[in-house]
mmCIF file with all atom_site columns, C-alpha atoms in Angstrom:
data_model
loop_
_atom_site.group_PDB
_atom_site.id
_atom_site.type_symbol
_atom_site.label_atom_id
_atom_site.label_alt_id
_atom_site.label_comp_id
_atom_site.label_asym_id
_atom_site.label_entity_id
_atom_site.label_seq_id
_atom_site.pdbx_PDB_ins_code
_atom_site.Cartn_x
_atom_site.Cartn_y
_atom_site.Cartn_z
_atom_site.occupancy
_atom_site.B_iso_or_equiv
_atom_site.pdbx_formal_charge
_atom_site.auth_seq_id
_atom_site.auth_comp_id
_atom_site.auth_asym_id
_atom_site.auth_atom_id
_atom_site.pdbx_PDB_model_num
ATOM 1   C CA . MET A 1 1   ? 2.030   -16.318 -15.128 1.00 56.00 ? 247 MET A CA 1
ATOM 2   C CA . ASN A 1 2   ? 1.505   -15.491 -11.060 1.00 80.00 ? 248 ASN A CA 1
ATOM 3   C CA . SER A 1 3   ? -0.025  -11.148 -10.284 1.00 91.00 ? 249 SER A CA 1
ATOM 4   C CA . ILE A 1 4   ? 2.152   -8.081  -10.207 1.00 96.00 ? 250 ILE A CA 1
ATOM 5   C CA . VAL A 1 5   ? 1.911   -6.422  -6.924  1.00 98.00 ? 251 VAL A CA 1
ATOM 6   C CA . SER A 1 6   ? 3.217   -2.744  -6.941  1.00 98.00 ? 252 SER A CA 1
ATOM 7   C CA . VAL A 1 7   ? 4.074   -1.512  -3.645  1.00 98.00 ? 253 VAL A CA 1
ATOM 8   C CA . VAL A 1 8   ? 3.835   3.032   -3.939  1.00 98.00 ? 254 VAL A CA 1
ATOM 9   C CA . VAL A 1 9   ? 6.247   4.142   -1.075  1.00 98.00 ? 255 VAL A CA 1
ATOM 10  C CA . PRO A 1 10  ? 5.789   7.794   -0.014  1.00 97.00 ? 256 PRO A CA 1
ATOM 11  C CA . VAL A 1 11  ? 9.503   8.796   1.054   1.00 98.00 ? 257 VAL A CA 1
ATOM 12  C CA . CYS A 1 12  ? 10.674  11.821  2.783   1.00 96.00 ? 258 CYS A CA 1
ATOM 13  C CA . ASN A 1 13  ? 12.963  12.238  5.133   1.00 97.00 ? 259 ASN A CA 1
ATOM 14  C CA . SER A 1 14  ? 13.347  9.218   6.345   1.00 96.00 ? 260 SER A CA 1
ATOM 15  C CA . ALA A 1 15  ? 16.782  7.838   6.821   1.00 97.00 ? 261 ALA A CA 1
ATOM 16  C CA . ASP A 1 16  ? 16.954  6.762   9.918   1.00 95.00 ? 262 ASP A CA 1
ATOM 17  C CA . TYR A 1 17  ? 13.946  3.838   9.131   1.00 95.00 ? 263 TYR A CA 1
ATOM 18  C CA . LEU A 1 18  ? 14.634  3.289   5.776   1.00 98.00 ? 264 LEU A CA 1
ATOM 19  C CA . ASP A 1 19  ? 16.132  0.577   5.295   1.00 98.00 ? 265 ASP A CA 1
ATOM 20  C CA . GLU A 1 20  ? 14.976  -2.143  7.704   1.00 96.00 ? 266 GLU A CA 1
ATOM 21  C CA . CYS A 1 21  ? 11.650  -0.743  5.258   1.00 98.00 ? 267 CYS A CA 1
ATOM 22  C CA . LEU A 1 22  ? 13.077  -1.195  2.347   1.00 98.00 ? 268 LEU A CA 1
ATOM 23  C CA . ASN A 1 23  ? 14.475  -4.816  3.564   1.00 98.00 ? 269 ASN A CA 1
ATOM 24  C CA . SER A 1 24  ? 10.887  -6.684  4.812   1.00 98.00 ? 270 SER A CA 1
ATOM 25  C CA . ILE A 1 25  ? 9.494   -4.850  1.289   1.00 98.00 ? 271 ILE A CA 1
ATOM 26  C CA . THR A 1 26  ? 12.771  -6.765  -0.918  1.00 98.00 ? 272 THR A CA 1
ATOM 27  C CA . ARG A 1 27  ? 12.681  -9.970  1.070   1.00 98.00 ? 273 ARG A CA 1
ATOM 28  C CA . GLN A 1 28  ? 9.044   -10.606 0.446   1.00 98.00 ? 274 GLN A CA 1
ATOM 29  C CA . THR A 1 29  ? 8.698   -14.555 -0.292  1.00 98.00 ? 275 THR A CA 1
ATOM 30  C CA . TYR A 1 30  ? 6.279   -13.110 -2.968  1.00 97.00 ? 276 TYR A CA 1
ATOM 31  C CA . GLU A 1 31  ? 8.719   -12.065 -5.135  1.00 92.00 ? 277 GLU A CA 1
ATOM 32  C CA . TYR A 1 32  ? 6.320   -10.708 -8.357  1.00 97.00 ? 278 TYR A CA 1
ATOM 33  C CA . ILE A 1 33  ? 6.251   -8.140  -6.965  1.00 98.00 ? 279 ILE A CA 1
ATOM 34  C CA . GLU A 1 34  ? 7.288   -3.518  -8.860  1.00 98.00 ? 280 GLU A CA 1
ATOM 35  C CA . ILE A 1 35  ? 8.167   -1.358  -5.552  1.00 98.00 ? 281 ILE A CA 1
ATOM 36  C CA . ILE A 1 36  ? 8.196   2.393   -6.784  1.00 98.00 ? 282 ILE A CA 1
ATOM 37  C CA . CYS A 1 37  ? 9.814   4.697   -3.967  1.00 98.00 ? 283 CYS A CA 1
ATOM 38  C CA . VAL A 1 38  ? 8.383   8.571   -3.984  1.00 98.00 ? 284 VAL A CA 1
ATOM 39  C CA . ASN A 1 39  ? 11.302  10.962  -3.380  1.00 98.00 ? 285 ASN A CA 1
ATOM 40  C CA . ASP A 1 40  ? 9.501   13.434  -1.667  1.00 97.00 ? 286 ASP A CA 1
ATOM 41  C CA . GLY A 1 41  ? 12.371  16.405  -1.543  1.00 97.00 ? 287 GLY A CA 1
ATOM 42  C CA . SER A 1 42  ? 13.533  14.699  1.384   1.00 97.00 ? 288 SER A CA 1
ATOM 43  C CA . THR A 1 43  ? 17.116  17.555  1.981   1.00 98.00 ? 289 THR A CA 1
ATOM 44  C CA . ASP A 1 44  ? 18.343  14.159  4.456   1.00 98.00 ? 290 ASP A CA 1
ATOM 45  C CA . GLU A 1 45  ? 20.070  11.421  2.578   1.00 98.00 ? 291 GLU A CA 1
ATOM 46  C CA . SER A 1 46  ? 16.556  8.745   2.098   1.00 98.00 ? 292 SER A CA 1
ATOM 47  C CA . LEU A 1 47  ? 17.375  9.593   -2.184  1.00 98.00 ? 293 LEU A CA 1
ATOM 48  C CA . ASP A 1 48  ? 21.245  7.689   -1.025  1.00 98.00 ? 294 ASP A CA 1
ATOM 49  C CA . ILE A 1 49  ? 19.696  5.229   0.523   1.00 98.00 ? 295 ILE A CA 1
ATOM 50  C CA . LEU A 1 50  ? 16.676  4.301   -1.863  1.00 98.00 ? 296 LEU A CA 1
ATOM 51  C CA . GLU A 1 51  ? 19.609  4.650   -4.733  1.00 98.00 ? 297 GLU A CA 1
ATOM 52  C CA . ARG A 1 52  ? 21.693  1.854   -2.955  1.00 98.00 ? 298 ARG A CA 1
ATOM 53  C CA . TYR A 1 53  ? 18.602  0.001   -2.545  1.00 98.00 ? 299 TYR A CA 1
ATOM 54  C CA . GLN A 1 54  ? 17.398  0.433   -5.665  1.00 98.00 ? 300 GLN A CA 1
ATOM 55  C CA . ALA A 1 55  ? 21.590  -1.381  -6.972  1.00 98.00 ? 301 ALA A CA 1
ATOM 56  C CA . LYS A 1 56  ? 20.888  -4.138  -5.701  1.00 97.00 ? 302 LYS A CA 1
ATOM 57  C CA . ASP A 1 57  ? 17.403  -4.472  -6.877  1.00 98.00 ? 303 ASP A CA 1
ATOM 58  C CA . SER A 1 58  ? 16.587  -3.940  -10.453 1.00 97.00 ? 304 SER A CA 1
ATOM 59  C CA . ARG A 1 59  ? 11.992  -4.541  -8.667  1.00 98.00 ? 305 ARG A CA 1
ATOM 60  C CA . ILE A 1 60  ? 12.798  -0.976  -7.279  1.00 98.00 ? 306 ILE A CA 1
ATOM 61  C CA . ARG A 1 61  ? 11.867  1.990   -9.225  1.00 98.00 ? 307 ARG A CA 1
ATOM 62  C CA . ILE A 1 62  ? 12.830  5.790   -7.965  1.00 98.00 ? 308 ILE A CA 1
ATOM 63  C CA . ILE A 1 63  ? 10.560  8.423   -8.628  1.00 98.00 ? 309 ILE A CA 1
ATOM 64  C CA . SER A 1 64  ? 12.333  11.994  -7.365  1.00 98.00 ? 310 SER A CA 1
ATOM 65  C CA . GLN A 1 65  ? 9.623   15.091  -6.834  1.00 97.00 ? 311 GLN A CA 1
ATOM 66  C CA . GLU A 1 66  ? 9.302   18.739  -4.778  1.00 96.00 ? 312 GLU A CA 1
ATOM 67  C CA . ASN A 1 67  ? 7.961   18.204  -2.050  1.00 94.00 ? 313 ASN A CA 1
ATOM 68  C CA . SER A 1 68  ? 3.729   18.248  -2.056  1.00 93.00 ? 314 SER A CA 1
ATOM 69  C CA . GLY A 1 69  ? 3.076   16.374  0.493   1.00 93.00 ? 315 GLY A CA 1
ATOM 70  C CA . TYR A 1 70  ? 2.099   12.621  1.320   1.00 94.00 ? 316 TYR A CA 1
ATOM 71  C CA . GLY A 1 71  ? -1.264  12.848  -0.405  1.00 95.00 ? 317 GLY A CA 1
ATOM 72  C CA . LYS A 1 72  ? 0.694   13.659  -4.265  1.00 96.00 ? 318 LYS A CA 1
ATOM 73  C CA . ALA A 1 73  ? 3.808   10.997  -3.612  1.00 96.00 ? 319 ALA A CA 1
ATOM 74  C CA . MET A 1 74  ? 0.893   8.391   -2.927  1.00 97.00 ? 320 MET A CA 1
ATOM 75  C CA . ASN A 1 75  ? -1.026  9.398   -6.524  1.00 97.00 ? 321 ASN A CA 1
ATOM 76  C CA . VAL A 1 76  ? 2.339   9.500   -8.642  1.00 98.00 ? 322 VAL A CA 1
ATOM 77  C CA . GLY A 1 77  ? 2.827   6.535   -7.462  1.00 98.00 ? 323 GLY A CA 1
ATOM 78  C CA . LEU A 1 78  ? -0.109  4.437   -7.741  1.00 98.00 ? 324 LEU A CA 1
ATOM 79  C CA . ASN A 1 79  ? -0.273  6.709   -11.269 1.00 98.00 ? 325 ASN A CA 1
ATOM 80  C CA . ALA A 1 80  ? 2.836   5.151   -12.034 1.00 98.00 ? 326 ALA A CA 1
ATOM 81  C CA . ALA A 1 81  ? 1.787   1.099   -10.647 1.00 98.00 ? 327 ALA A CA 1
ATOM 82  C CA . LYS A 1 82  ? 1.046   -1.643  -13.653 1.00 97.00 ? 328 LYS A CA 1
ATOM 83  C CA . GLY A 1 83  ? 0.924   -4.268  -11.517 1.00 98.00 ? 329 GLY A CA 1
ATOM 84  C CA . LYS A 1 84  ? -2.237  -6.178  -10.658 1.00 98.00 ? 330 LYS A CA 1
ATOM 85  C CA . TRP A 1 85  ? -2.772  -5.936  -7.154  1.00 98.00 ? 331 TRP A CA 1
ATOM 86  C CA . ILE A 1 86  ? -1.803  -2.667  -4.984  1.00 98.00 ? 332 ILE A CA 1
ATOM 87  C CA . ALA A 1 87  ? 0.088   -1.791  -1.558  1.00 98.00 ? 333 ALA A CA 1
ATOM 88  C CA . PHE A 1 88  ? 1.763   0.542   0.404   1.00 98.00 ? 334 PHE A CA 1
ATOM 89  C CA . VAL A 1 89  ? 4.127   0.890   3.039   1.00 98.00 ? 335 VAL A CA 1
ATOM 90  C CA . GLU A 1 90  ? 5.660   3.563   4.541   1.00 97.00 ? 336 GLU A CA 1
ATOM 91  C CA . SER A 1 91  ? 7.999   4.718   5.117   1.00 97.00 ? 337 SER A CA 1
ATOM 92  C CA . ASP A 1 92  ? 8.889   4.603   8.146   1.00 95.00 ? 338 ASP A CA 1
ATOM 93  C CA . ASP A 1 93  ? 6.969   1.213   8.487   1.00 96.00 ? 339 ASP A CA 1
ATOM 94  C CA . TYR A 1 94  ? 7.775   -2.090  8.224   1.00 97.00 ? 340 TYR A CA 1
ATOM 95  C CA . ILE A 1 95  ? 6.095   -5.396  6.895   1.00 98.00 ? 341 ILE A CA 1
ATOM 96  C CA . LEU A 1 96  ? 6.249   -8.837  7.636   1.00 97.00 ? 342 LEU A CA 1
ATOM 97  C CA . SER A 1 97  ? 7.380   -11.718 4.807   1.00 97.00 ? 343 SER A CA 1
ATOM 98  C CA . ASN A 1 98  ? 4.500   -12.880 3.205   1.00 98.00 ? 344 ASN A CA 1
ATOM 99  C CA . MET A 1 99  ? 2.492   -10.454 3.284   1.00 98.00 ? 345 MET A CA 1
ATOM 100 C CA . TYR A 1 100 ? 1.840   -10.345 0.702   1.00 98.00 ? 346 TYR A CA 1
ATOM 101 C CA . LYS A 1 101 ? 2.100   -14.550 -0.614  1.00 98.00 ? 347 LYS A CA 1
ATOM 102 C CA . GLU A 1 102 ? -0.923  -14.457 1.791   1.00 98.00 ? 348 GLU A CA 1
ATOM 103 C CA . LEU A 1 103 ? -3.004  -11.897 0.983   1.00 98.00 ? 349 LEU A CA 1
ATOM 104 C CA . VAL A 1 104 ? -2.621  -11.703 -2.599  1.00 98.00 ? 350 VAL A CA 1
ATOM 105 C CA . GLU A 1 105 ? -3.891  -15.764 -2.185  1.00 98.00 ? 351 GLU A CA 1
ATOM 106 C CA . ILE A 1 106 ? -6.951  -14.974 -0.847  1.00 98.00 ? 352 ILE A CA 1
ATOM 107 C CA . ALA A 1 107 ? -7.096  -12.252 -3.096  1.00 98.00 ? 353 ALA A CA 1
ATOM 108 C CA . GLU A 1 108 ? -7.407  -13.634 -5.853  1.00 98.00 ? 354 GLU A CA 1
ATOM 109 C CA . LYS A 1 109 ? -9.346  -17.058 -5.181  1.00 98.00 ? 355 LYS A CA 1
ATOM 110 C CA . ASN A 1 110 ? -11.749 -14.967 -3.641  1.00 98.00 ? 356 ASN A CA 1
ATOM 111 C CA . SER A 1 111 ? -11.894 -12.361 -6.552  1.00 98.00 ? 357 SER A CA 1
ATOM 112 C CA . LEU A 1 112 ? -11.985 -8.848  -4.359  1.00 98.00 ? 358 LEU A CA 1
ATOM 113 C CA . ASP A 1 113 ? -11.352 -5.649  -4.928  1.00 98.00 ? 359 ASP A CA 1
ATOM 114 C CA . PHE A 1 114 ? -9.698  -5.094  -1.532  1.00 98.00 ? 360 PHE A CA 1
ATOM 115 C CA . ILE A 1 115 ? -8.333  -7.645  1.635   1.00 98.00 ? 361 ILE A CA 1
ATOM 116 C CA . LYS A 1 116 ? -7.547  -5.610  4.452   1.00 97.00 ? 362 LYS A CA 1
ATOM 117 C CA . THR A 1 117 ? -6.005  -7.190  7.482   1.00 98.00 ? 363 THR A CA 1
ATOM 118 C CA . ASN A 1 118 ? -5.469  -5.810  11.690  1.00 97.00 ? 364 ASN A CA 1
ATOM 119 C CA . LEU A 1 119 ? -2.120  -3.914  11.793  1.00 93.00 ? 365 LEU A CA 1
ATOM 120 C CA . CYS A 1 120 ? 0.508   -4.039  14.548  1.00 94.00 ? 366 CYS A CA 1
ATOM 121 C CA . ARG A 1 121 ? 1.573   -0.870  16.660  1.00 93.00 ? 367 ARG A CA 1
ATOM 122 C CA . PHE A 1 122 ? 5.455   -0.598  18.071  1.00 88.00 ? 368 PHE A CA 1
ATOM 123 C CA . TYR A 1 123 ? 7.419   1.410   20.037  1.00 85.00 ? 369 TYR A CA 1
ATOM 124 C CA . GLY A 1 124 ? 11.232  1.329   20.150  1.00 75.00 ? 370 GLY A CA 1
ATOM 125 C CA . GLU A 1 125 ? 14.272  -0.636  18.176  1.00 74.00 ? 371 GLU A CA 1
ATOM 126 C CA . GLY A 1 126 ? 15.438  -3.853  19.453  1.00 72.00 ? 372 GLY A CA 1
ATOM 127 C CA . ASN A 1 127 ? 15.149  -5.816  22.506  1.00 75.00 ? 373 ASN A CA 1
ATOM 128 C CA . GLU A 1 128 ? 13.290  -2.293  24.008  1.00 78.00 ? 374 GLU A CA 1
ATOM 129 C CA . ARG A 1 129 ? 10.351  -2.404  21.302  1.00 82.00 ? 375 ARG A CA 1
ATOM 130 C CA . PHE A 1 130 ? 6.899   -2.884  22.524  1.00 84.00 ? 376 PHE A CA 1
ATOM 131 C CA . PHE A 1 131 ? 4.246   -4.661  20.393  1.00 88.00 ? 377 PHE A CA 1
ATOM 132 C CA . GLN A 1 132 ? 0.348   -4.397  19.786  1.00 92.00 ? 378 GLN A CA 1
ATOM 133 C CA . THR A 1 133 ? -2.680  -5.583  18.444  1.00 93.00 ? 379 THR A CA 1
ATOM 134 C CA . THR A 1 134 ? -4.953  -3.111  16.473  1.00 94.00 ? 380 THR A CA 1
ATOM 135 C CA . GLN A 1 135 ? -7.796  -5.796  15.625  1.00 95.00 ? 381 GLN A CA 1
ATOM 136 C CA . ILE A 1 136 ? -9.277  -3.994  12.020  1.00 96.00 ? 382 ILE A CA 1
ATOM 137 C CA . ILE A 1 137 ? -12.352 -4.256  13.017  1.00 97.00 ? 383 ILE A CA 1
ATOM 138 C CA . LYS A 1 138 ? -13.850 -5.738  16.659  1.00 95.00 ? 384 LYS A CA 1
ATOM 139 C CA . ASN A 1 139 ? -16.973 -7.618  14.784  1.00 96.00 ? 385 ASN A CA 1
ATOM 140 C CA . GLN A 1 140 ? -16.158 -11.386 14.561  1.00 95.00 ? 386 GLN A CA 1
ATOM 141 C CA . LYS A 1 141 ? -19.059 -12.354 12.718  1.00 96.00 ? 387 LYS A CA 1
ATOM 142 C CA . LEU A 1 142 ? -16.744 -9.528  10.107  1.00 98.00 ? 388 LEU A CA 1
ATOM 143 C CA . LEU A 1 143 ? -14.193 -11.341 9.589   1.00 97.00 ? 389 LEU A CA 1
ATOM 144 C CA . ASN A 1 144 ? -12.500 -13.655 7.034   1.00 98.00 ? 390 ASN A CA 1
ATOM 145 C CA . VAL A 1 145 ? -15.570 -13.988 5.272   1.00 98.00 ? 391 VAL A CA 1
ATOM 146 C CA . ILE A 1 146 ? -16.523 -12.163 1.428   1.00 98.00 ? 392 ILE A CA 1
ATOM 147 C CA . LEU A 1 147 ? -18.659 -8.510  2.314   1.00 98.00 ? 393 LEU A CA 1
ATOM 148 C CA . ASN A 1 148 ? -20.074 -5.433  -0.089  1.00 98.00 ? 394 ASN A CA 1
ATOM 149 C CA . PRO A 1 149 ? -18.560 -2.454  1.304   1.00 96.00 ? 395 PRO A CA 1
ATOM 150 C CA . SER A 1 150 ? -20.883 -0.454  -0.518  1.00 96.00 ? 396 SER A CA 1
ATOM 151 C CA . GLU A 1 151 ? -23.862 -1.947  1.286   1.00 96.00 ? 397 GLU A CA 1
ATOM 152 C CA . ASP A 1 152 ? -22.993 -2.786  4.946   1.00 96.00 ? 398 ASP A CA 1
ATOM 153 C CA . PRO A 1 153 ? -22.633 0.330   7.071   1.00 93.00 ? 399 PRO A CA 1
ATOM 154 C CA . ARG A 1 154 ? -21.259 -2.338  9.636   1.00 95.00 ? 400 ARG A CA 1
ATOM 155 C CA . LEU A 1 155 ? -17.860 -1.600  7.794   1.00 95.00 ? 401 LEU A CA 1
ATOM 156 C CA . LEU A 1 156 ? -17.598 2.146   9.146   1.00 92.00 ? 402 LEU A CA 1
ATOM 157 C CA . ASN A 1 157 ? -16.828 0.790   12.270  1.00 94.00 ? 403 ASN A CA 1
ATOM 158 C CA . ALA A 1 158 ? -13.598 -0.857  10.413  1.00 96.00 ? 404 ALA A CA 1
ATOM 159 C CA . VAL A 1 159 ? -9.869  0.656   11.590  1.00 95.00 ? 405 VAL A CA 1
ATOM 160 C CA . MET A 1 160 ? -9.476  3.325   8.564   1.00 95.00 ? 406 MET A CA 1
ATOM 161 C CA . ASN A 1 161 ? -6.113  2.763   7.742   1.00 95.00 ? 407 ASN A CA 1
ATOM 162 C CA . ASN A 1 162 ? -5.207  2.329   3.497   1.00 97.00 ? 408 ASN A CA 1
ATOM 163 C CA . VAL A 1 163 ? -1.865  0.593   4.256   1.00 97.00 ? 409 VAL A CA 1
ATOM 164 C CA . THR A 1 164 ? -2.480  -2.996  5.959   1.00 97.00 ? 410 THR A CA 1
ATOM 165 C CA . GLY A 1 165 ? -4.172  -5.044  3.288   1.00 97.00 ? 411 GLY A CA 1
ATOM 166 C CA . ILE A 1 166 ? -4.236  -4.318  -1.547  1.00 98.00 ? 412 ILE A CA 1
ATOM 167 C CA . PHE A 1 167 ? -6.254  -3.173  -3.977  1.00 98.00 ? 413 PHE A CA 1
ATOM 168 C CA . ARG A 1 168 ? -7.288  -4.708  -7.302  1.00 98.00 ? 414 ARG A CA 1
ATOM 169 C CA . ARG A 1 169 ? -5.869  -1.423  -9.341  1.00 98.00 ? 415 ARG A CA 1
ATOM 170 C CA . GLU A 1 170 ? -8.655  -2.736  -11.956 1.00 98.00 ? 416 GLU A CA 1
ATOM 171 C CA . PHE A 1 171 ? -10.666 -1.213  -9.164  1.00 98.00 ? 417 PHE A CA 1
ATOM 172 C CA . LEU A 1 172 ? -8.971  1.341   -7.851  1.00 98.00 ? 418 LEU A CA 1
ATOM 173 C CA . ASP A 1 173 ? -8.420  2.847   -11.487 1.00 98.00 ? 419 ASP A CA 1
ATOM 174 C CA . ALA A 1 174 ? -11.842 1.807   -13.632 1.00 98.00 ? 420 ALA A CA 1
ATOM 175 C CA . ASN A 1 175 ? -13.691 4.655   -9.775  1.00 98.00 ? 421 ASN A CA 1
ATOM 176 C CA . LYS A 1 176 ? -11.246 6.667   -10.136 1.00 98.00 ? 422 LYS A CA 1
ATOM 177 C CA . ILE A 1 177 ? -10.280 6.431   -6.992  1.00 98.00 ? 423 ILE A CA 1
ATOM 178 C CA . ARG A 1 178 ? -7.061  8.383   -5.502  1.00 97.00 ? 424 ARG A CA 1
ATOM 179 C CA . PHE A 1 179 ? -6.121  10.765  -2.426  1.00 95.00 ? 425 PHE A CA 1
ATOM 180 C CA . ASN A 1 180 ? -6.442  13.965  -1.568  1.00 93.00 ? 426 ASN A CA 1
ATOM 181 C CA . GLU A 1 181 ? -3.775  16.302  -2.622  1.00 92.00 ? 427 GLU A CA 1
ATOM 182 C CA . THR A 1 182 ? -4.043  18.650  0.119   1.00 82.00 ? 428 THR A CA 1
ATOM 183 C CA . PRO A 1 183 ? 0.356   19.671  0.827   1.00 71.00 ? 429 PRO A CA 1
ATOM 184 C CA . GLY A 1 184 ? 0.785   20.471  4.549   1.00 71.00 ? 430 GLY A CA 1
ATOM 185 C CA . ALA A 1 185 ? -2.167  19.283  5.608   1.00 73.00 ? 431 ALA A CA 1
ATOM 186 C CA . SER A 1 186 ? -3.205  15.668  7.764   1.00 79.00 ? 432 SER A CA 1
ATOM 187 C CA . PHE A 1 187 ? -5.629  12.749  7.383   1.00 78.00 ? 433 PHE A CA 1
ATOM 188 C CA . GLN A 1 188 ? -5.116  12.643  3.219   1.00 86.00 ? 434 GLN A CA 1
ATOM 189 C CA . ASP A 1 189 ? -5.363  8.876   3.291   1.00 89.00 ? 435 ASP A CA 1
ATOM 190 C CA . ASN A 1 190 ? -9.356  9.601   4.515   1.00 93.00 ? 436 ASN A CA 1
ATOM 191 C CA . GLY A 1 191 ? -10.984 9.959   1.539   1.00 95.00 ? 437 GLY A CA 1
ATOM 192 C CA . PHE A 1 192 ? -9.133  6.921   -0.150  1.00 97.00 ? 438 PHE A CA 1
ATOM 193 C CA . TRP A 1 193 ? -10.960 4.633   2.650   1.00 97.00 ? 439 TRP A CA 1
ATOM 194 C CA . PHE A 1 194 ? -13.834 6.407   1.640   1.00 96.00 ? 440 PHE A CA 1
ATOM 195 C CA . GLN A 1 195 ? -13.855 6.197   -1.704  1.00 97.00 ? 441 GLN A CA 1
ATOM 196 C CA . THR A 1 196 ? -13.270 2.628   -0.998  1.00 97.00 ? 442 THR A CA 1
ATOM 197 C CA . PHE A 1 197 ? -15.821 1.514   1.094   1.00 97.00 ? 443 PHE A CA 1
ATOM 198 C CA . ILE A 1 198 ? -17.985 3.784   -0.932  1.00 96.00 ? 444 ILE A CA 1
ATOM 199 C CA . TYR A 1 199 ? -17.285 1.710   -4.682  1.00 98.00 ? 445 TYR A CA 1
ATOM 200 C CA . GLY A 1 200 ? -16.388 -1.960  -3.001  1.00 98.00 ? 446 GLY A CA 1
ATOM 201 C CA . SER A 1 201 ? -18.296 -4.913  -3.762  1.00 98.00 ? 447 SER A CA 1
ATOM 202 C CA . ARG A 1 202 ? -15.553 -7.505  -2.462  1.00 98.00 ? 448 ARG A CA 1
ATOM 203 C CA . ALA A 1 203 ? -13.897 -6.941  0.011   1.00 98.00 ? 449 ALA A CA 1
ATOM 204 C CA . MET A 1 204 ? -13.092 -8.884  3.360   1.00 98.00 ? 450 MET A CA 1
ATOM 205 C CA . PHE A 1 205 ? -11.067 -7.901  6.388   1.00 98.00 ? 451 PHE A CA 1
ATOM 206 C CA . ALA A 1 206 ? -8.601  -11.368 7.672   1.00 97.00 ? 452 ALA A CA 1
ATOM 207 C CA . ASP A 1 207 ? -7.303  -11.331 11.022  1.00 96.00 ? 453 ASP A CA 1
ATOM 208 C CA . LYS A 1 208 ? -3.799  -11.564 10.415  1.00 95.00 ? 454 LYS A CA 1
ATOM 209 C CA . ASN A 1 209 ? -0.681  -9.579  11.319  1.00 95.00 ? 455 ASN A CA 1
ATOM 210 C CA . TYR A 1 210 ? 1.417   -8.554  9.027   1.00 97.00 ? 456 TYR A CA 1
ATOM 211 C CA . TYR A 1 211 ? 2.102   -4.791  8.999   1.00 97.00 ? 457 TYR A CA 1
ATOM 212 C CA . MET A 1 212 ? 4.121   -2.528  11.423  1.00 96.00 ? 458 MET A CA 1
ATOM 213 C CA . VAL A 1 213 ? 3.650   0.591   12.304  1.00 96.00 ? 459 VAL A CA 1
ATOM 214 C CA . ARG A 1 214 ? 5.686   2.429   13.635  1.00 89.00 ? 460 ARG A CA 1
ATOM 215 C CA . ARG A 1 215 ? 4.478   5.053   16.459  1.00 62.00 ? 461 ARG A CA 1
ATOM 216 C CA . ASP A 1 216 ? 7.448   6.491   18.024  1.00 58.00 ? 462 ASP A CA 1
ATOM 217 C CA . ASN A 1 217 ? 7.934   8.998   15.180  1.00 41.00 ? 463 ASN A CA 1
ATOM 218 C CA . PRO A 1 218 ? 7.941   12.829  16.524  1.00 42.00 ? 464 PRO A CA 1
ATOM 219 C CA . ASN A 1 219 ? 7.844   13.862  12.244  1.00 47.00 ? 465 ASN A CA 1
ATOM 220 C CA . SER A 1 220 ? 4.431   11.553  12.063  1.00 45.00 ? 466 SER A CA 1
ATOM 221 C CA . SER A 1 221 ? 1.388   12.702  11.197  1.00 43.00 ? 467 SER A CA 1
#
């Protein structure tokens, strides 16, 4: 049986960007995914867009809640996930179509707790869109090899993000790794990042680009 990837998408007033985000997830070449969209009290057309996509794709699940902040939305999605692997996509970003197919193959072949990749920041729209790649870590010796984050302080120099890879759900649950829930605060994901590095014993930084991070959303932290 193929492993399921649970993709958690926190959504709060993302109507301007949501189509591109959801298209990139639903068009993954790896079809064994569930898409958990947590509508965090959106007041724009975000919920309408989510429902339109859900009507076309049975892999999409929508959970609506009062606005409670990024951390709570992430945890609600995490707690609802059923897949072997957990992924996160922020609703104003998008991913390349082969991301989960390739990452699951690498992670399962090497029995990883998690795998991270580079990220690509972008600005603008259409032909005016500009891309800038940021490598997950500058030390080339730490790329594409199995690492032990709990014992290697060099890994603390990695780019601090949780969205560019996948995590084994058993690893997260066994160590009770979740996001900080502090409504209205920024950087609620930093604690999650540190916990994965404290408890992880088999990880990898892959020198690949899959995740596109929007940098011109005025409402993004």
